[in-house]
Amino acid sequence: MKHIGEIIETNTKMFECQSVKLDESPDFGGFVKVISNDMTIYGIVFNICTMSEDITRKPVAFGLTEEELRRQQPQIFELMHTYFKVLIIGYKKEGYRGILPPRPAKIHSFVYDCEREDLIDISKDLNFLKNILNGQTGIEEELVASVIRNLSKVVLEKDCYMITVGKELIRLLKNDFDRFLTIKRMCKI
Amino acid sequence: MLNRSKLMPMIYELVNNDKNFLNNIKKYLHNAFEEYKKIQGNEEELIKKIKDSNTSWLTAIPIENFSSIKPLPSVPVNYSVLAVDGSQIMPDHHEIRICYLINIGYVILSYGQNSYATMNSIPTLFYKEEELYKDTNGYKTFITQKDLSFKRTIMEYNKIFECISELDKDISMAFIDGTLIEWMVQGDENESIIISSILKTFNKAKELNIPLVGYLSSPKSNDFINMLRVCICPSKAVNCNTCSYLKSGNNLPCNKISKINDSDLFSIILKDGERSPMFLSTSHILERYGEHKIAFFYMNTGSEISRIEIPFWVTEKSELVDFIHAACYDQAKKGKGYPISLQEAHEQAVVSGNDREMFYNMLSNICVKNGIKMSRSYKSQRKRSGIL
């Protein structure tokens, strides 16, 4: 299994990773995992950015295609990195639990894409919906919708699953019907 | 603390002084340009006059015709360039331990097909007795800033020696930030050791047919102007020691162009991308360089006049000279005025104030962990936090 990133900042609720390759990160709303201490921590990718590794050096526009730029200014591709932030949704230690792990993921741990079995585990515990809606990412509706769309592709009974998720969302957003409708609209598959 | 109200009048004075100078410089430039036009076609005569002259300043010897201003050759798509630069943390008697660090940054940029960039820096820490002190006529003295800068120069050349064979394109060059003429070494007790270790890299570069190129941004040199001064001199055999104009107290004829330097003049001669004829430097230290005497030319990069220095063997291969001309221009264009490879090598090498702090903190932490008591001098501590 090849890692796709490495943790460069970490806390109880989320961690930030540097992608192994420039412009190659997991998708927004994608699931990743990290093996840290004696457990596997799972999370959802919610912010991806590519920027200069040195905050004092700002990239400038060249007006060249990527191919031309690689031929003429190869060094700039060494000086920029792609980063992604991951919201933690659960961990596995003798079985998956959709709650925050007792300890954050360790810095410099490798991050991997989740496999189908991981996603099936995650789909069974709907706590992640509340976790996302708690508002730590700033793009809660988009993220919930994206995660639901992704999970619906791996669950066995898709229609049945969508009803269960819909009911949970109604429970969580019973005081905010507009928000529920927004998410429902974005979940159209 | 800087007393601004006292400083301001001095800054005004400086600016006024510069304003007067800028008014005068036009006159000097005009004189120099007229002189430059006069000597075209009479190069043979001039070279003879220069060779016979005995001046108190360095005079370049032209190795191409004066009229041969070369336009920019086509820039190769596939080429690679190695650039090396260094920086250091100076020894500080007030810090927890007297030591110094030299950081050598290097980059290899390869353009065109299969382009790639390698960028790295290598720190070396010096702390041993023999690295901190030297023996001067039986006395133990602490090494000077000059010694350290020579050490750094040798390390920069050694890095080129190491990396130069990695350049895999058919045409490539190795860039040095600044001059290839180590005139500062002249007269130093280690002169021959320093020069001979540098020449190892010159030999290797020649063997691999990869030119070493020194790049000087906004050079203050005036080898060419000095040459014109020889032309202006009415004496048939120029000898500054027996200058009759000096004795009679009159204004020296050669003074009518003396206030400007080479790049001032070439900024009105060279158009964007053009280069001047090549000259041979007559710096005395080059007597030690053997077959690697240094030649140079000026080039208009589009943003400034830069001075490009190359070993003499390169001047005999016109295709290599064209490549250097084009590649230096291309590098400056890519770097928006200053060669991109040298900029990146500098970025790799540079040791910031924060890096310095981090280094001393690391050193002190590791010492404490190993049970070595450390303390900074009172001066150093007081510099960090004043008493109110």
Coordinates of C-alpha atoms in Angstrom, one line a residue:
Chain A
M1 CA 0.0 0.0 0.0
K2 CA 1.5 3.3 -1.1
H3 CA 1.0 6.4 1.0
I4 CA -0.4 9.5 -0.6
G5 CA 0.6 12.1 2.1
E6 CA 2.4 12.7 5.3
I7 CA 1.0 14.5 8.4
I8 CA 2.6 17.9 9.0
E9 CA 0.2 19.3 11.6
T10 CA -2.1 17.4 13.9
N11 CA -4.7 18.0 16.6
T12 CA -7.6 16.2 18.3
K13 CA -10.1 17.0 15.5
M14 CA -8.2 17.2 12.3
F15 CA -4.8 16.9 10.7
E16 CA -3.0 18.5 7.7
C17 CA -1.0 16.5 5.2
Q18 CA 1.6 17.2 2.5
S19 CA 0.8 15.3 -0.7
V20 CA 3.6 13.0 -2.0
K21 CA 3.2 14.5 -5.4
L22 CA 2.5 18.0 -6.5
D23 CA -1.2 18.5 -7.6
E24 CA -2.0 14.9 -6.5
S25 CA -4.3 14.7 -3.5
P26 CA -7.3 12.7 -2.6
D27 CA -10.6 14.2 -3.7
F28 CA -12.6 16.7 -1.7
G29 CA -14.9 14.5 0.5
G30 CA -12.7 11.5 0.0
F31 CA -11.8 9.1 2.9
V32 CA -8.3 8.6 4.1
K33 CA -6.8 6.7 7.0
V34 CA -3.6 6.8 9.1
I35 CA -2.1 4.1 11.2
S36 CA -1.0 5.9 14.3
N37 CA 0.0 4.4 17.7
D38 CA -2.0 1.2 18.0
M39 CA -5.0 2.3 16.0
T40 CA -6.2 3.4 12.6
I41 CA -7.7 6.8 12.4
Y42 CA -10.2 7.7 9.7
G43 CA -11.0 11.1 8.2
I44 CA -12.5 13.1 5.4
V45 CA -10.6 15.4 3.1
F46 CA -12.1 18.9 3.3
N47 CA -9.5 21.4 2.1
I48 CA -6.9 21.0 -0.7
C49 CA -4.4 23.7 -1.6
T50 CA -1.2 24.0 -3.6
M51 CA 1.2 26.7 -2.5
S52 CA 4.8 27.8 -2.1
E53 CA 6.7 26.0 0.6
D54 CA 8.1 29.3 1.6
I55 CA 5.4 31.7 2.8
T56 CA 7.6 34.7 1.8
R57 CA 7.8 33.6 -1.8
K58 CA 4.6 34.1 -3.7
P59 CA 4.2 32.3 -7.1
V60 CA 3.8 34.6 -10.1
A61 CA 1.9 34.0 -13.3
F62 CA 4.1 33.1 -16.3
G63 CA 1.5 32.8 -19.1
L64 CA 2.9 29.4 -20.2
T65 CA 1.3 26.0 -20.4
E66 CA 2.2 23.5 -17.8
E67 CA 4.3 21.6 -20.4
E68 CA 6.2 24.8 -21.4
L69 CA 6.6 25.8 -17.7
R70 CA 8.1 22.4 -16.9
R71 CA 10.6 22.7 -19.7
Q72 CA 11.6 26.3 -19.0
Q73 CA 11.3 26.7 -15.2
P74 CA 11.6 23.2 -13.7
Q75 CA 12.6 24.5 -10.3
I76 CA 9.3 26.0 -9.4
F77 CA 7.7 22.5 -9.3
E78 CA 10.2 21.6 -6.6
L79 CA 9.3 24.7 -4.5
M80 CA 5.6 24.1 -4.3
H81 CA 3.6 21.4 -2.6
T82 CA 0.0 20.3 -2.4
Y83 CA -1.5 20.1 1.1
F84 CA -4.8 18.7 2.3
K85 CA -6.7 18.9 5.5
V86 CA -8.6 16.0 7.0
L87 CA -11.5 16.1 9.5
I88 CA -11.3 13.1 11.8
I89 CA -14.5 11.0 11.9
G90 CA -13.6 7.8 13.7
Y91 CA -11.0 5.2 14.5
K92 CA -10.5 1.5 14.5
K93 CA -9.2 -0.5 17.4
E94 CA -10.9 -3.8 17.8
G95 CA -13.7 -2.6 15.5
Y96 CA -14.6 0.8 14.0
R97 CA -16.2 3.6 16.1
G98 CA -17.4 6.8 14.7
I99 CA -16.0 9.0 17.4
L100 CA -12.8 10.9 17.9
P101 CA -9.8 8.8 18.8
P102 CA -8.3 9.2 22.3
R103 CA -5.1 10.6 20.9
P104 CA -4.5 12.6 17.8
A105 CA -2.7 11.1 14.8
K106 CA 1.1 11.3 15.1
I107 CA 2.9 13.9 13.2
H108 CA 4.9 12.6 10.1
S109 CA 2.7 9.5 9.9
F110 CA 1.8 8.3 6.4
V111 CA -1.7 8.8 5.1
Y112 CA -3.4 6.2 2.8
D113 CA -6.5 6.1 0.7
C114 CA -9.4 4.1 2.4
E115 CA -10.3 0.8 0.9
R116 CA -13.8 -0.5 0.2
E117 CA -13.9 -2.4 3.5
D118 CA -13.0 0.7 5.4
L119 CA -15.8 2.6 3.7
I120 CA -18.4 -0.1 4.5
D121 CA -17.3 0.2 8.2
I122 CA -17.6 4.0 8.1
S123 CA -21.0 3.9 6.4
K124 CA -22.5 1.9 9.3
D125 CA -21.9 4.6 11.9
L126 CA -23.6 7.9 11.0
N127 CA -21.9 9.9 13.8
F128 CA -19.8 11.5 11.1
L129 CA -22.8 13.5 10.0
K130 CA -23.0 15.3 13.3
N131 CA -19.3 15.7 13.4
I132 CA -19.2 17.5 10.1
L133 CA -22.3 19.6 10.8
N134 CA -20.6 20.8 14.0
G135 CA -19.0 23.4 11.8
Q136 CA -15.2 23.1 11.9
T137 CA -14.6 23.1 8.2
G138 CA -16.6 26.1 7.0
I139 CA -18.1 24.1 4.1
E140 CA -20.4 21.7 6.1
E141 CA -23.2 21.3 3.6
E142 CA -20.9 20.6 0.6
L143 CA -18.9 18.2 2.7
V144 CA -21.9 16.2 4.0
A145 CA -23.3 15.9 0.5
S146 CA -20.0 14.8 -1.0
V147 CA -19.4 12.2 1.7
I148 CA -23.0 10.8 1.3
R149 CA -22.5 10.6 -2.5
N150 CA -19.2 8.7 -2.0
L151 CA -20.6 6.3 0.6
S152 CA -23.7 5.6 -1.5
K153 CA -21.4 4.1 -4.2
V154 CA -20.1 1.4 -1.9
V155 CA -23.1 0.4 0.3
L156 CA -25.1 -2.7 -0.8
E157 CA -28.6 -1.3 -0.4
K158 CA -28.2 2.2 -1.8
D159 CA -31.9 3.3 -1.6
C160 CA -32.3 1.9 1.9
Y161 CA -29.0 3.6 3.0
M162 CA -30.2 7.0 1.6
I163 CA -33.4 6.8 3.6
T164 CA -31.5 6.0 6.8
V165 CA -29.1 8.9 6.1
G166 CA -32.0 11.2 5.3
K167 CA -33.7 10.4 8.6
E168 CA -30.5 11.1 10.5
L169 CA -30.1 14.4 8.8
I170 CA -33.7 15.4 9.6
R171 CA -33.1 14.5 13.2
L172 CA -29.9 16.7 13.3
L173 CA -31.4 19.6 11.3
K174 CA -34.9 19.6 12.6
N175 CA -34.6 23.3 13.5
D176 CA -33.0 24.2 10.1
F177 CA -35.1 22.8 7.3
D178 CA -33.5 25.1 4.7
R179 CA -30.1 23.6 5.4
F180 CA -31.5 20.0 5.2
L181 CA -33.1 20.9 1.8
T182 CA -29.7 22.3 0.5
I183 CA -27.9 19.1 1.5
K184 CA -30.7 16.9 0.0
R185 CA -30.4 18.9 -3.3
M186 CA -26.6 18.4 -3.4
C187 CA -27.0 14.7 -2.7
K188 CA -28.8 14.0 -6.0
I189 CA -27.0 11.1 -7.5
Chain B
M1 CA 18.9 53.6 18.4
L2 CA 19.2 55.7 15.4
N3 CA 18.6 59.5 15.8
R4 CA 16.5 60.2 12.8
S5 CA 16.5 64.0 13.1
K6 CA 20.2 64.1 13.1
L7 CA 20.5 61.6 10.2
M8 CA 18.0 63.3 7.9
P9 CA 20.3 66.3 6.9
M10 CA 23.1 63.9 6.1
I11 CA 20.8 61.9 3.8
Y12 CA 19.7 65.1 2.1
E13 CA 23.4 66.0 1.6
L14 CA 24.1 62.6 0.1
V15 CA 21.2 62.9 -2.4
N16 CA 22.3 66.4 -3.5
N17 CA 25.8 65.1 -4.0
D18 CA 24.4 62.3 -6.2
K19 CA 22.3 64.8 -8.2
N20 CA 25.4 66.8 -9.1
F21 CA 27.2 63.6 -10.0
L22 CA 24.4 62.5 -12.3
N23 CA 24.6 65.8 -14.1
N24 CA 28.4 65.4 -14.6
I25 CA 28.3 61.7 -15.6
K26 CA 26.6 62.6 -18.9
K27 CA 29.7 64.6 -19.9
Y28 CA 32.0 61.8 -18.9
L29 CA 29.9 59.3 -20.8
H30 CA 29.9 61.4 -23.9
N31 CA 33.7 61.7 -23.8
A32 CA 34.1 58.0 -23.3
F33 CA 31.7 57.1 -26.2
E34 CA 33.6 59.5 -28.5
E35 CA 36.9 57.8 -27.5
Y36 CA 35.4 54.4 -28.1
K37 CA 34.3 55.3 -31.6
K38 CA 37.8 56.7 -32.4
I39 CA 39.7 53.5 -31.6
Q40 CA 37.6 51.2 -33.7
G41 CA 39.7 49.9 -36.5
N42 CA 42.9 50.9 -34.7
E43 CA 42.9 47.9 -32.4
E44 CA 46.4 46.7 -33.2
E45 CA 47.9 50.0 -32.4
L46 CA 46.0 50.2 -29.2
I47 CA 46.9 46.7 -28.0
K48 CA 50.5 47.6 -28.5
K49 CA 50.1 50.8 -26.6
I50 CA 48.4 49.0 -23.7
K51 CA 51.1 46.3 -23.6
D52 CA 53.8 48.9 -23.5
S53 CA 52.1 51.0 -20.9
N54 CA 53.0 51.2 -17.2
T55 CA 49.8 52.2 -15.4
S56 CA 48.8 52.2 -11.8
W57 CA 45.4 50.6 -12.7
L58 CA 44.4 47.3 -14.3
T59 CA 43.8 47.4 -18.0
A60 CA 42.0 44.8 -20.0
I61 CA 43.5 43.4 -23.2
P62 CA 41.0 43.0 -26.0
I63 CA 41.0 39.5 -27.6
E64 CA 38.3 40.4 -30.2
N65 CA 37.8 43.4 -32.4
F66 CA 36.2 46.4 -30.8
S67 CA 33.6 46.6 -33.5
S68 CA 32.5 43.0 -32.8
I69 CA 29.4 43.6 -30.8
K70 CA 27.7 40.3 -30.9
P71 CA 23.9 40.0 -31.1
L72 CA 22.1 37.4 -29.0
P73 CA 22.6 33.9 -30.4
S74 CA 19.6 31.6 -30.4
V75 CA 18.9 30.3 -26.9
P76 CA 19.2 26.5 -26.8
V77 CA 16.0 24.7 -25.7
N78 CA 17.9 21.8 -24.0
Y79 CA 20.7 22.7 -21.7
S80 CA 21.5 22.4 -18.0
V81 CA 23.2 24.6 -15.5
L82 CA 24.8 24.0 -12.2
A83 CA 24.9 26.9 -9.8
V84 CA 26.6 27.1 -6.4
D85 CA 26.5 29.6 -3.6
G86 CA 27.5 29.7 0.0
S87 CA 26.8 31.4 3.3
Q88 CA 27.9 31.1 6.9
I89 CA 27.2 31.6 10.6
M90 CA 30.2 33.5 11.8
P91 CA 31.9 32.5 15.1
D92 CA 30.5 34.6 18.0
H93 CA 32.5 34.8 21.2
H94 CA 29.4 35.7 23.1
E95 CA 27.5 32.6 22.1
I96 CA 27.4 29.3 24.1
R97 CA 30.2 27.8 22.0
I98 CA 32.7 29.3 19.6
C99 CA 32.2 27.6 16.3
Y100 CA 31.2 28.4 12.7
L101 CA 29.0 26.9 10.1
I102 CA 29.4 27.1 6.3
N103 CA 26.3 26.2 4.2
I104 CA 26.8 25.4 0.6
G105 CA 23.7 25.6 -1.6
Y106 CA 23.6 24.1 -5.1
V107 CA 21.1 23.6 -7.8
I108 CA 21.1 21.8 -11.1
L109 CA 18.4 23.0 -13.5
S110 CA 18.0 21.0 -16.6
Y111 CA 15.8 22.5 -19.4
G112 CA 13.8 21.2 -22.3
Q113 CA 13.1 17.5 -22.8
N114 CA 13.3 15.5 -19.5
S115 CA 13.6 18.7 -17.6
Y116 CA 14.3 18.5 -13.9
A117 CA 15.5 20.5 -10.9
T118 CA 17.8 19.4 -8.1
M119 CA 18.1 21.8 -5.2
N120 CA 19.9 21.2 -2.0
S121 CA 22.2 22.6 0.7
I122 CA 25.0 21.0 2.7
P123 CA 25.9 22.5 6.1
T124 CA 29.4 21.9 7.7
L125 CA 30.2 22.7 11.3
F126 CA 33.7 23.8 12.3
Y127 CA 34.6 23.7 15.9
K128 CA 38.0 22.0 16.4
E129 CA 41.0 23.9 17.7
E130 CA 42.8 23.7 14.4
E131 CA 39.7 25.0 12.6
L132 CA 39.2 28.0 14.9
Y133 CA 42.8 29.1 15.3
K134 CA 45.8 29.5 13.0
D135 CA 49.5 29.8 13.6
T136 CA 50.8 33.2 12.5
N137 CA 54.6 33.4 13.0
G138 CA 54.5 31.3 16.1
Y139 CA 51.4 33.1 17.6
K140 CA 48.1 31.4 17.9
T141 CA 45.5 33.7 16.4
F142 CA 41.8 33.4 15.8
I143 CA 40.8 32.9 12.2
T144 CA 39.5 36.1 10.5
Q145 CA 36.5 36.7 8.4
K146 CA 38.7 36.7 5.4
D147 CA 40.0 33.2 6.2
L148 CA 36.5 32.0 6.5
S149 CA 35.5 33.5 3.2
F150 CA 38.4 31.7 1.5
K151 CA 37.4 28.5 3.1
R152 CA 33.9 29.0 1.8
T153 CA 35.1 29.8 -1.7
I154 CA 37.1 26.5 -1.7
M155 CA 34.1 24.6 -0.6
E156 CA 32.0 26.2 -3.3
Y157 CA 34.5 25.1 -6.0
N158 CA 34.7 21.6 -4.4
K159 CA 30.9 21.3 -4.7
I160 CA 31.1 22.2 -8.4
F161 CA 33.9 19.6 -8.7
E162 CA 31.5 17.0 -7.2
C163 CA 28.4 17.9 -9.1
I164 CA 29.8 18.9 -12.5
S165 CA 29.8 15.3 -13.9
E166 CA 26.1 15.0 -13.1
L167 CA 25.2 17.5 -15.8
D168 CA 23.8 15.3 -18.5
K169 CA 22.8 17.6 -21.3
D170 CA 25.1 18.1 -24.3
I171 CA 25.6 21.7 -23.4
S172 CA 25.9 22.8 -19.8
M173 CA 27.7 25.2 -17.6
A174 CA 28.6 25.8 -14.0
F175 CA 27.7 29.2 -12.5
I176 CA 29.5 31.0 -9.8
D177 CA 28.0 34.0 -8.1
G178 CA 30.6 36.8 -8.6
T179 CA 34.0 36.8 -10.0
L180 CA 36.3 33.9 -11.0
I181 CA 39.3 36.1 -10.3
E182 CA 40.1 35.5 -6.6
W183 CA 42.1 38.8 -6.3
M184 CA 41.3 38.9 -2.6
V185 CA 43.6 35.9 -2.1
Q186 CA 46.6 37.8 -3.4
G187 CA 49.2 38.2 -0.7
D188 CA 47.5 35.9 1.7
E189 CA 49.9 33.4 3.4
N190 CA 47.8 30.5 2.0
E191 CA 47.6 32.0 -1.5
S192 CA 49.1 29.1 -3.3
I193 CA 47.1 26.5 -1.4
I194 CA 43.8 28.3 -2.0
I195 CA 44.5 28.8 -5.7
S196 CA 45.7 25.3 -6.3
S197 CA 42.6 23.8 -4.7
I198 CA 40.4 26.0 -6.8
L199 CA 42.3 25.1 -10.0
K200 CA 41.4 21.5 -9.5
T201 CA 37.8 22.4 -10.4
F202 CA 39.0 24.5 -13.3
N203 CA 40.9 21.5 -14.6
K204 CA 38.0 19.2 -14.2
A205 CA 35.7 21.6 -16.0
K206 CA 38.0 21.9 -18.9
E207 CA 38.4 18.1 -19.1
L208 CA 34.6 17.8 -19.2
N209 CA 34.3 20.7 -21.7
I210 CA 31.9 22.4 -19.2
P211 CA 32.7 26.1 -18.8
L212 CA 32.9 27.7 -15.4
V213 CA 31.1 31.0 -15.6
G214 CA 31.3 33.9 -13.2
Y215 CA 28.3 36.2 -13.2
L216 CA 28.7 39.8 -11.9
S217 CA 25.5 41.8 -11.5
S218 CA 26.0 45.6 -11.8
P219 CA 29.8 45.3 -11.9
K220 CA 31.8 48.2 -10.7
S221 CA 34.9 47.2 -12.7
N222 CA 36.5 49.7 -15.0
D223 CA 39.1 47.6 -17.0
F224 CA 37.6 48.9 -20.3
I225 CA 37.5 52.5 -19.2
N226 CA 41.1 52.2 -18.0
M227 CA 41.9 50.9 -21.5
L228 CA 40.3 54.0 -23.0
R229 CA 42.4 56.2 -20.6
V230 CA 45.5 54.7 -22.1
C231 CA 44.2 55.6 -25.5
I232 CA 43.5 59.2 -24.4
C233 CA 46.9 59.7 -22.9
P234 CA 48.9 61.9 -25.3
S235 CA 52.2 60.3 -24.3
K236 CA 53.5 57.8 -26.8
A237 CA 54.7 55.5 -24.1
V238 CA 52.2 55.6 -21.2
N239 CA 53.9 55.6 -17.8
C240 CA 51.8 56.8 -14.9
N241 CA 54.9 56.9 -12.6
T242 CA 56.5 59.6 -14.8
C243 CA 53.3 61.4 -15.8
S244 CA 54.3 64.9 -16.9
Y245 CA 50.7 66.2 -16.5
L246 CA 50.7 65.1 -12.9
K247 CA 53.9 66.9 -12.2
S248 CA 52.9 70.1 -13.9
G249 CA 49.8 70.1 -11.8
N250 CA 47.5 70.3 -14.8
N251 CA 44.3 68.2 -15.1
L252 CA 45.2 64.8 -16.3
P253 CA 43.9 64.3 -19.9
C254 CA 42.7 60.8 -19.0
N255 CA 40.5 62.2 -16.2
K256 CA 37.9 63.3 -18.7
I257 CA 36.4 59.8 -18.5
S258 CA 37.6 58.7 -15.1
K259 CA 34.3 59.1 -13.1
I260 CA 32.4 56.3 -14.9
N261 CA 32.8 52.6 -15.0
D262 CA 32.6 50.0 -17.7
S263 CA 28.9 49.2 -17.3
D264 CA 28.0 52.9 -17.5
L265 CA 29.6 53.0 -21.0
F266 CA 28.3 49.6 -22.2
S267 CA 24.8 50.6 -21.2
I268 CA 24.8 53.1 -24.1
I269 CA 26.8 50.8 -26.5
L270 CA 25.0 47.4 -26.0
K271 CA 21.4 46.8 -27.0
D272 CA 19.2 44.2 -25.3
G273 CA 20.8 40.8 -25.6
E274 CA 24.1 42.0 -27.2
R275 CA 27.5 41.3 -25.8
S276 CA 30.7 43.3 -25.9
P277 CA 34.0 41.9 -27.4
M278 CA 35.9 39.6 -25.1
F279 CA 38.8 40.9 -23.0
L280 CA 41.5 39.3 -21.0
S281 CA 41.9 40.4 -17.4
T282 CA 45.3 41.5 -16.3
S283 CA 44.7 41.0 -12.6
H284 CA 48.0 40.0 -11.0
I285 CA 46.5 37.0 -9.2
L286 CA 45.9 35.4 -12.6
E287 CA 49.6 34.7 -12.9
R288 CA 48.9 31.8 -10.5
Y289 CA 46.0 30.5 -12.7
G290 CA 48.4 29.0 -15.3
E291 CA 46.4 28.1 -18.4
H292 CA 43.2 29.2 -16.8
K293 CA 43.5 32.9 -17.3
I294 CA 40.2 34.7 -17.0
A295 CA 38.5 36.4 -19.9
F296 CA 35.3 38.4 -19.7
F297 CA 32.7 40.3 -21.7
Y298 CA 29.8 42.6 -20.8
M299 CA 26.2 41.7 -21.7
N300 CA 23.0 43.6 -21.8
T301 CA 20.5 41.3 -20.0
G302 CA 17.6 43.6 -20.8
S303 CA 17.6 44.8 -17.2
E304 CA 21.2 45.7 -16.6
I305 CA 24.8 45.3 -17.9
S306 CA 26.3 42.3 -16.4
R307 CA 29.9 41.0 -16.6
I308 CA 30.4 37.4 -17.6
E309 CA 33.8 35.8 -16.8
I310 CA 35.1 32.6 -18.4
P311 CA 38.4 30.7 -18.4
F312 CA 40.5 31.6 -21.5
W313 CA 40.2 28.1 -23.1
V314 CA 36.5 28.8 -23.5
T315 CA 37.1 31.9 -25.7
E316 CA 38.8 29.6 -28.3
K317 CA 35.5 27.7 -28.8
S318 CA 33.1 30.0 -30.4
E319 CA 30.1 27.6 -30.0
L320 CA 30.7 27.5 -26.3
V321 CA 31.0 31.3 -26.1
D322 CA 27.7 31.6 -28.0
F323 CA 26.1 29.1 -25.6
I324 CA 27.3 31.0 -22.5
H325 CA 26.1 34.3 -24.1
A326 CA 22.6 32.9 -24.8
A327 CA 22.3 30.9 -21.6
C328 CA 23.3 33.8 -19.4
Y329 CA 20.7 35.9 -21.1
D330 CA 18.1 33.2 -20.8
Q331 CA 18.9 32.6 -17.1
A332 CA 18.6 36.4 -16.4
K333 CA 15.2 36.5 -18.3
K334 CA 13.9 33.4 -16.4
G335 CA 15.0 35.1 -13.2
K336 CA 13.4 38.4 -14.1
G337 CA 16.7 40.3 -14.2
Y338 CA 19.1 38.0 -12.3
P339 CA 20.0 34.4 -13.3
I340 CA 17.4 32.1 -11.9
S341 CA 19.9 29.3 -11.0
L342 CA 22.0 31.7 -9.0
Q343 CA 18.9 33.0 -7.2
E344 CA 17.9 29.5 -6.3
A345 CA 21.4 28.5 -5.2
H346 CA 21.4 31.6 -3.0
E347 CA 18.0 30.6 -1.6
Q348 CA 19.4 27.2 -0.7
A349 CA 22.5 28.6 0.8
V350 CA 21.2 31.5 2.8
V351 CA 21.2 31.2 6.6
S352 CA 18.7 33.6 8.0
G353 CA 18.6 35.2 11.5
N354 CA 16.0 32.6 12.5
D355 CA 18.2 29.7 11.2
R356 CA 21.1 31.1 13.3
E357 CA 18.8 31.2 16.4
M358 CA 17.6 27.7 15.7
F359 CA 21.2 26.5 15.3
Y360 CA 22.3 27.9 18.7
N361 CA 19.1 26.6 20.4
M362 CA 19.7 23.1 19.0
L363 CA 23.3 23.3 20.1
S364 CA 22.4 24.4 23.6
N365 CA 19.6 21.8 24.0
I366 CA 21.8 18.9 22.9
C367 CA 24.6 20.1 25.3
V368 CA 22.1 20.3 28.2
K369 CA 20.8 16.8 27.4
N370 CA 24.4 15.6 27.6
G371 CA 25.0 17.2 30.9
I372 CA 27.3 20.0 29.6
K373 CA 26.5 23.3 31.3
M374 CA 26.1 26.2 28.8
S375 CA 25.8 29.9 29.2
R376 CA 25.7 32.8 26.9
S377 CA 27.9 35.8 27.8
Y378 CA 26.2 38.6 29.7
K379 CA 26.6 40.9 26.7
S380 CA 24.7 38.5 24.5
Q381 CA 22.0 38.0 27.1
R382 CA 21.6 41.7 27.6
K383 CA 21.4 42.3 23.9
R384 CA 18.4 40.0 23.8
S385 CA 16.5 41.6 26.7
G386 CA 17.3 45.1 28.0
I387 CA 16.7 46.3 31.5
L388 CA 13.9 48.8 32.0

